[in-house]
Each structure stands twice: as structure tokens, then as C-alpha cells.
Coordinates of C-alpha atoms in Angstrom, one line a residue:
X1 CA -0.7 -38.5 5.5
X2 CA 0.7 -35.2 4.9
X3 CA 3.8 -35.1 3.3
X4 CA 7.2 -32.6 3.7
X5 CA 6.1 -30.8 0.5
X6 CA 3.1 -30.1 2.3
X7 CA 4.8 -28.9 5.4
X8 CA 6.6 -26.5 3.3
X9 CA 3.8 -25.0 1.9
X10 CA 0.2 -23.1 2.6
X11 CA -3.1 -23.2 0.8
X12 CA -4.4 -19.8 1.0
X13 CA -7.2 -17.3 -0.2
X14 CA -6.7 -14.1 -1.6
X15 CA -9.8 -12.6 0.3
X16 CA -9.0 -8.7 -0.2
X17 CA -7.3 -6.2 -3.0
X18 CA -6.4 -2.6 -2.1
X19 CA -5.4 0.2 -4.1
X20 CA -4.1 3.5 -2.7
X21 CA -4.1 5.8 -5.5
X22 CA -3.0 9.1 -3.7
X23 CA -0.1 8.2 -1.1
X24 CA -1.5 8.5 2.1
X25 CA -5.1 9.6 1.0
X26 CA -8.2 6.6 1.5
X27 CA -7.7 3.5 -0.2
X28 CA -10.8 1.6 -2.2
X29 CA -11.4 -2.2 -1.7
X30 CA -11.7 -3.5 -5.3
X31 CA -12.2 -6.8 -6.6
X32 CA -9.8 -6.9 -9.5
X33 CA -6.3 -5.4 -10.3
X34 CA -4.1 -5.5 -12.8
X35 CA -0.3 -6.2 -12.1
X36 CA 2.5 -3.6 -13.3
X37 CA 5.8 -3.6 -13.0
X38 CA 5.3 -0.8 -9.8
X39 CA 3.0 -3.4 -8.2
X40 CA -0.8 -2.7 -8.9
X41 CA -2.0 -0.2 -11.4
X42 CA -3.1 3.2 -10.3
X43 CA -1.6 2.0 -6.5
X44 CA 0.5 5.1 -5.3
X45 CA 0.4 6.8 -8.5
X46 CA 0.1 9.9 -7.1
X47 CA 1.7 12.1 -4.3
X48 CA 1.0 15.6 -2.7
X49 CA 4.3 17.5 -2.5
X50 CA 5.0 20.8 -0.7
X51 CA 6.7 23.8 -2.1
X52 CA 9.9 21.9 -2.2
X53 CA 8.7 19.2 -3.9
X54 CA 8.9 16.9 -0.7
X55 CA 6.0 14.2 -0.3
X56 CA 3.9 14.7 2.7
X57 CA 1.7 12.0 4.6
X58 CA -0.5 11.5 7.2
X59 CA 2.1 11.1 9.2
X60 CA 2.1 15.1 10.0
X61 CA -1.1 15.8 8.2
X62 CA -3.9 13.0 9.4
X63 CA -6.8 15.0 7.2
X64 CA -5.0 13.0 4.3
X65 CA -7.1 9.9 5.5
X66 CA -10.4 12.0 4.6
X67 CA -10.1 12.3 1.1
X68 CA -11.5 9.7 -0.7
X69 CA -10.7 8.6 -4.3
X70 CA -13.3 6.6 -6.7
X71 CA -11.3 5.6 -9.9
X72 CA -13.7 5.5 -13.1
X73 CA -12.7 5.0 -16.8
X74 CA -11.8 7.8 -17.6
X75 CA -10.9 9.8 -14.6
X76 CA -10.5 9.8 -10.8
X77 CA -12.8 11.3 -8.6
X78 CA -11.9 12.8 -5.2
X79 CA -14.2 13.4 -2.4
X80 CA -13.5 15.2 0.8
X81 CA -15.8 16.8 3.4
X82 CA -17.2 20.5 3.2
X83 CA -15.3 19.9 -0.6
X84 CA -16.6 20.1 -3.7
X85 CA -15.4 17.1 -6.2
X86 CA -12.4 17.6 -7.8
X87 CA -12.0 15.4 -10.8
X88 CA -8.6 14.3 -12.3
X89 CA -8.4 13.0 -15.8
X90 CA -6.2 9.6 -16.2
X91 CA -4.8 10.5 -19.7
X92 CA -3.8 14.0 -19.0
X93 CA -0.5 15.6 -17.6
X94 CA 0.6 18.9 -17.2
X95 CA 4.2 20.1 -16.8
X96 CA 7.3 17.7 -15.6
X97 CA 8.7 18.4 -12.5
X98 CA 11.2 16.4 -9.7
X99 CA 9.4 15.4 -6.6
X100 CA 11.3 13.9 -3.9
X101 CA 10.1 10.7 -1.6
X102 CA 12.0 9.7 1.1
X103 CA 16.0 9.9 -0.4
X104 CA 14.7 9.3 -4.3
X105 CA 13.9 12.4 -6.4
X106 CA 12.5 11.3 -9.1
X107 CA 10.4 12.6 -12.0
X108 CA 6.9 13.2 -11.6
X109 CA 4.3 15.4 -13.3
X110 CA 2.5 18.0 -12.0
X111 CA -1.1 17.9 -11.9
X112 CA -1.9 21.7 -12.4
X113 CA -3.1 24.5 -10.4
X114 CA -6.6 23.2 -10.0
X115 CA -5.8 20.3 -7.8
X116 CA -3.4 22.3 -5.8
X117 CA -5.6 24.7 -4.5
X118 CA -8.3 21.8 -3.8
X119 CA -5.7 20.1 -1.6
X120 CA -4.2 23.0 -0.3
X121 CA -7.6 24.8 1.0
X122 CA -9.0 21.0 2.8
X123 CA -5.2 20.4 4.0
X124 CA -4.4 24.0 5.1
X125 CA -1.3 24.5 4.0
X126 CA 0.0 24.8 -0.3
X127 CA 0.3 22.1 -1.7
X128 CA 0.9 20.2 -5.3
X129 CA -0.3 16.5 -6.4
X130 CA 1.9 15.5 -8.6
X131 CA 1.5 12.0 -10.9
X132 CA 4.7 9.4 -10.9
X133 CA 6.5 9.1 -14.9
X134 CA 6.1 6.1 -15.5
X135 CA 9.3 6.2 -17.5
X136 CA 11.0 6.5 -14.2
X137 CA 12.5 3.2 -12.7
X138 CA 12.6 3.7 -9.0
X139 CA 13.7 0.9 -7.5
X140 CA 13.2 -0.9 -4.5
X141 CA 16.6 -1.7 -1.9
X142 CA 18.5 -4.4 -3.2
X143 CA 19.5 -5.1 0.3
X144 CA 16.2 -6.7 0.4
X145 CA 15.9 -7.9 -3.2
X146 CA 18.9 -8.9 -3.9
X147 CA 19.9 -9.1 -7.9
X148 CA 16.5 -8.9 -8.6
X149 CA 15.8 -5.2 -9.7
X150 CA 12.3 -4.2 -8.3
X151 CA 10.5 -1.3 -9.4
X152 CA 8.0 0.8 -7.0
X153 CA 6.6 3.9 -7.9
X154 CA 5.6 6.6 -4.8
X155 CA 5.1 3.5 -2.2
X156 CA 7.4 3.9 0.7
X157 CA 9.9 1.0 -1.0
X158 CA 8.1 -1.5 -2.3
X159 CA 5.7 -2.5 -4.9
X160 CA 2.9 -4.5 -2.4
X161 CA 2.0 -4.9 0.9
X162 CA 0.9 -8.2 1.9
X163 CA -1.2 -8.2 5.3
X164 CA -3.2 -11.5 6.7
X165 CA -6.5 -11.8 8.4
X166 CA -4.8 -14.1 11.2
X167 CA -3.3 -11.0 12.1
X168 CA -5.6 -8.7 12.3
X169 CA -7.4 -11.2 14.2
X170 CA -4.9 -11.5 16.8
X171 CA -4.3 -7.6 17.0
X172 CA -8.2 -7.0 17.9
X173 CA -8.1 -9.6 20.4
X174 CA -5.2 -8.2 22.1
X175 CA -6.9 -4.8 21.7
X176 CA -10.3 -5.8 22.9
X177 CA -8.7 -7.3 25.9
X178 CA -7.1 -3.8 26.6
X179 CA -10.5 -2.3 26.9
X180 CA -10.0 -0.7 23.2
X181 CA -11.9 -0.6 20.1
X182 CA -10.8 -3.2 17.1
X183 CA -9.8 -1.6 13.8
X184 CA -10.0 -2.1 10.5
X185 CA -7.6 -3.7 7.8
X186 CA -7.7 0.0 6.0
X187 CA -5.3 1.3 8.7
X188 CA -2.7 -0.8 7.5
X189 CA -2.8 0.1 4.1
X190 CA -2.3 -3.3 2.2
X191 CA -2.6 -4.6 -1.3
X192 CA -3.2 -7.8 -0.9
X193 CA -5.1 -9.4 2.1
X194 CA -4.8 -13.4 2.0
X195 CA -6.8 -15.6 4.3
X196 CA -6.0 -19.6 5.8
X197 CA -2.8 -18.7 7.9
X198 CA -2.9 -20.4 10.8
X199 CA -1.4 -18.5 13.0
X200 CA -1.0 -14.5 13.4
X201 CA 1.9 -13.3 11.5
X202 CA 2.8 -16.2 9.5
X203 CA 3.3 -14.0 6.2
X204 CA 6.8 -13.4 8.1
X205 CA 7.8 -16.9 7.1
X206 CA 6.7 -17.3 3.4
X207 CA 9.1 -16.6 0.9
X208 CA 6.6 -16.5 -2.0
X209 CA 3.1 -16.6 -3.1
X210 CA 1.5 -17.8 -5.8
X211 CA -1.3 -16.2 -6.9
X212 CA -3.9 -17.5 -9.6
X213 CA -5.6 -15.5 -12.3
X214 CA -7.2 -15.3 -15.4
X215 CA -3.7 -14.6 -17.3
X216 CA -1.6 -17.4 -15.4
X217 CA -0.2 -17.6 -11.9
X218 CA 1.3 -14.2 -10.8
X219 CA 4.5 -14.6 -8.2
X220 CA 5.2 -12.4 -5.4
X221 CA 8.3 -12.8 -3.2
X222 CA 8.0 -11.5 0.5
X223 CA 11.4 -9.0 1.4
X224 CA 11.1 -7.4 4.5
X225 CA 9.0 -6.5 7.2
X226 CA 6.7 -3.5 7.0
X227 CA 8.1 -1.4 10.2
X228 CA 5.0 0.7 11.1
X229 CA 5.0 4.4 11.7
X230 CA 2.0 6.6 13.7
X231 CA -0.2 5.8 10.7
X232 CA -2.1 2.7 11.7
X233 CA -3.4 4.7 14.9
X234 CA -5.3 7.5 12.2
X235 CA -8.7 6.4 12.0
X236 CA -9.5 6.7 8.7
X237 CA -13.0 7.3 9.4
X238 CA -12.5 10.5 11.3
X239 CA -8.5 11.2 10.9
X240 CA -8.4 11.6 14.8
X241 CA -5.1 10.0 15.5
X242 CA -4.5 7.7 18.9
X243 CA -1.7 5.5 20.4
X244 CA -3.4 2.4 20.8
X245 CA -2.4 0.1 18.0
X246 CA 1.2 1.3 18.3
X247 CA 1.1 0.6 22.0
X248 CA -0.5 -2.8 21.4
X249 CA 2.3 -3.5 18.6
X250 CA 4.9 -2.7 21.3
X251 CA 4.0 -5.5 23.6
X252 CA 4.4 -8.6 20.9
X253 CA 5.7 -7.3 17.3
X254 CA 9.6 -5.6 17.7
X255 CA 11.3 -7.7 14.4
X256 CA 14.8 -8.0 14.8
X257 CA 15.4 -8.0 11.1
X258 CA 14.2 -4.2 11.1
X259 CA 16.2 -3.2 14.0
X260 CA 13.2 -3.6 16.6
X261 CA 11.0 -1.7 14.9
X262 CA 7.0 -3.0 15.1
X263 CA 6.1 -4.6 12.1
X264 CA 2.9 -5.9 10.5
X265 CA 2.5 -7.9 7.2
X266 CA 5.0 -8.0 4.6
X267 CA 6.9 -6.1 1.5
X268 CA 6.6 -7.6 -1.1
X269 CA 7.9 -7.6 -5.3
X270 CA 6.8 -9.0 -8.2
X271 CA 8.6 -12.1 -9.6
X272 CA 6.4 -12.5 -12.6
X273 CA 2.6 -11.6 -14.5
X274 CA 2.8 -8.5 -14.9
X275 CA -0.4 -7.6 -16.8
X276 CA -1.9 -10.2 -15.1
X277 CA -5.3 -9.3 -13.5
X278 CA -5.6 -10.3 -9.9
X279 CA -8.9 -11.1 -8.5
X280 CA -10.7 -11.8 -5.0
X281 CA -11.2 -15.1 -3.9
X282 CA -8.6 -16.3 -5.9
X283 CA -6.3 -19.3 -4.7
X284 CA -2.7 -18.9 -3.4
X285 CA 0.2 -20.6 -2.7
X286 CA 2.5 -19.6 0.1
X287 CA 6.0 -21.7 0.0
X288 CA 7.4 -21.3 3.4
X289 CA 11.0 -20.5 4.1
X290 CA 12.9 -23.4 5.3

């Protein structure tokens, strides 16, 4: 017999990690990763800014999607096609600078003239990858977090993004139906993938997650909503950009609680284990809100 404990809670899987090391570039499926105070290390470290020091995206240059990162010891490798590899140390800086993302300027690092003219010669226009100080606190809206100060480095606002397999599943099938391709979780650019829900979109209604690990349970709370932009419909395999999973999000996902815009998964922030290592297949705990 189940009991109301129960009710209030899920028994999940954490059955994918993500990190996104360049904002808006590929992500990498990885089976381990260790928790910051930003969210996951190396996620969203780094940024390509114009000459103003303005962050740019995929959102007006899709190509982003075709440059792939593989992050070794000691440096971070980026592939892109016709490109040579550029190669970008983890230890090593070059001058301070301010870049700006969304309305926070904050203080960054520039990465040096190398990089630049890699990005700017695939991209087409100049442009500057710059790494986030990590003595900078940037902090996620307390009108989401409340009192709880939640830092984020170049992320759009928050530290994670927590997506679920249910509802992916339910997007394809609504898709499929439509006479369109499925896609991929990649095009929604999550952290952390968990698995059991049983029913699309039912990260909306946890409140928290706990997650086990090597190091001791890490806790995530779930804020807001991730409203969705033209992003999803860039195929990262090709960058060609379409209107199909933005049209199929019309028909079912407006969320009141961000003004009607169409949401999938969730933002999340880090209640505690930092320095914890996440892993893959690890257990989770979703406590529902009541």
C-alpha cells in the first residue's frame, strides 16, 4: 500500500549528464561531473563576444552548433569543419576584460588573438572567446530563488537545466504524428537528463531532486521554467535551422508562469554538494510540490 509520503515523491534515474563548455557551441555527453557553485564544472565557461563585448548565440549565428569541444586534462580541444584544431589551455588566461550577457557585465578573460581569428574566420564575422572569472558572483534572479543566492556563470540565468526523457518522448510522438523527423535531447541543451517520470513534463511539478554520488547526496531545487527560443529547431548536426519543434511546442507547452512563453524542462540551482561528482545511472529523488 502506498503511502502519502510516497505520493509526494518520485524514484528516478539520472540517465544523462551534459556539459556545454562554449555557450551555444556542441555540448559532450559525459558520464561524470563535478558540482561547482556555477552548476557543473567547465559548463558555460566560456562565451564568444563581438567587438562590444556582447555574447552572441546560435540564436543569430546557427554555425555555433558546428563546433565541437572535447575537454582533456589539460586543455580543450575544438573541432569545426574545413577548420584546423584550435586547442585552448585550462590553466592559462590572457588579459581581463568585461563581457556582457544578457543585462550582466561581468568580468571575463580574454582568450587571446589566436582563438579569435579561429572563430571569427568559421563564424564570418570578428569575434572574441572570452573565459568567465571565476571570482565573479553572477547571480541567478532572486525572483525565482528567493533568499537563496544562486550563482551561474555565462548560462542564460541559471546554474542547470534539468530535461526528462518522458518529455522528449511525448515531443517525438507529437512530431512523428505531424509527418516530421524526432530530435535529439542535444537540441535542448540540458545538464541533467533524469528518467522514470511518468508522465511528459512532470519536472514542472518537483520542487527538488536528490541526487546520489560518490561524495553524498547533491540537492537541486527546480525555479522556473526554461522558456525556449529558435534554438531547439537548429540541428545540431548540420546547423540548418527549422520551425518545427517551436510549432509543435505551440500547440501544448505555453506556461503561464513565464508569461506564455513555450517551455521545456526546468532551471534549476544548487542547494548543496558542491564538489560532489555526479555520475550516470545514479539514483534520484524528486519531492513533488504539494
Amino acid at each position: 500500500m502506498s503511502t502519502a509520503d510516497d505520493a509526494a515523491h518520485e524514484d528516478l534515474l539520472l540517465s544523462a549528464l551534459y556539459l556545454h563548455p562554449i555557450k551555444s557551441c556542441a555540448g559532450i555527453a559525459v558520464d561524470e561531473a563535478l558540482v561547482i557553485e556555477t552548476g557543473l564544472e567547465h559548463d558555460r565557461a566560456w562565451m564568444l563576444v563581438d567587438a562590444d563585448g556582447d555574447f552572441v548565440s546560435q540564436r543569430e549565428l546557427p554555425r555555433m552548433a558546428l563546433v565541437k569541444p572535447t575537454l582533456r586534462h589539460d586543455d580543450m580541444v575544438l573541432r569545426a569543419p574545413g577548420m584546423l584544431a584550435l586547442h585552448v589551455r585550462l590553466d592559462t588566461v590572457e588579459a581581463p576584460c568585461r563581457v556582457k550577457v544578457w543585462n550582466d557585465s561581468v568580468a571575463a578573460f580574454d582568450m587571446g588573438d589566436l582563438a579569435a581569428q579561429w572563430f571569427s574566420d568559421f563564424l564570418g564575422r570578428p569575434l572574441r572567446l572570452a573565459r568567465f572569472d571565476p571570482s565573479q558572483r553572477r547571480l541567478a534572479d532572486p525572483v525565482w530563488t528567493g533568499s537563496f543566492e544562486s550563482e551561474t556563470a555565462f548560462a542564460d540565468g541559471f546554474p542547470l537545466l534539468v530535461c526528462s526523457t518522458a518529455s522528449l518522448a511525448e515531443l517525438n510522438r507529437r512530431l512523428i504524428a505531424a509527418g516530421q523527423d524526432a530530435v535529439a535531447m542535444q537540441r535542448f541543451r540540458p545538464n541533467l537528463v533524469i528518467d522514470g517520470l511518468p508522465d511528459a513534463h512532470g519536472e514542472d511539478f518537483i520542487d527538488e531532486l536528490s541526487i546520489e554520488s560518490p561524495d553524498g547526496p547533491v540537492l537541486l531545487k527546480l525555479v522556473k521554467p526554461c522558456g525556449r527560443c529558435t534554438i531547439p529547431d537548429v540541428d545540431p548536426a548540420t546547423a540548418v535551422q527549422g520551425h518545427g519543434v517551436a510549432d509543435t511546442l505551440a500547440s501544448y507547452r505555453a506556461e503561464p508562469r513565464i508569461g506564455g512563453g513555450l517551455a521545456f524542462g526546468m532551471n534549476a540551482i544548487v542547494v548543496s554538494g558542491v564538489e560532489h561528482r555526479l555520475r550516470t545511472g545514479a539514483r534520484v529523488r524528486g519531492s513533488l510540490h504539494l
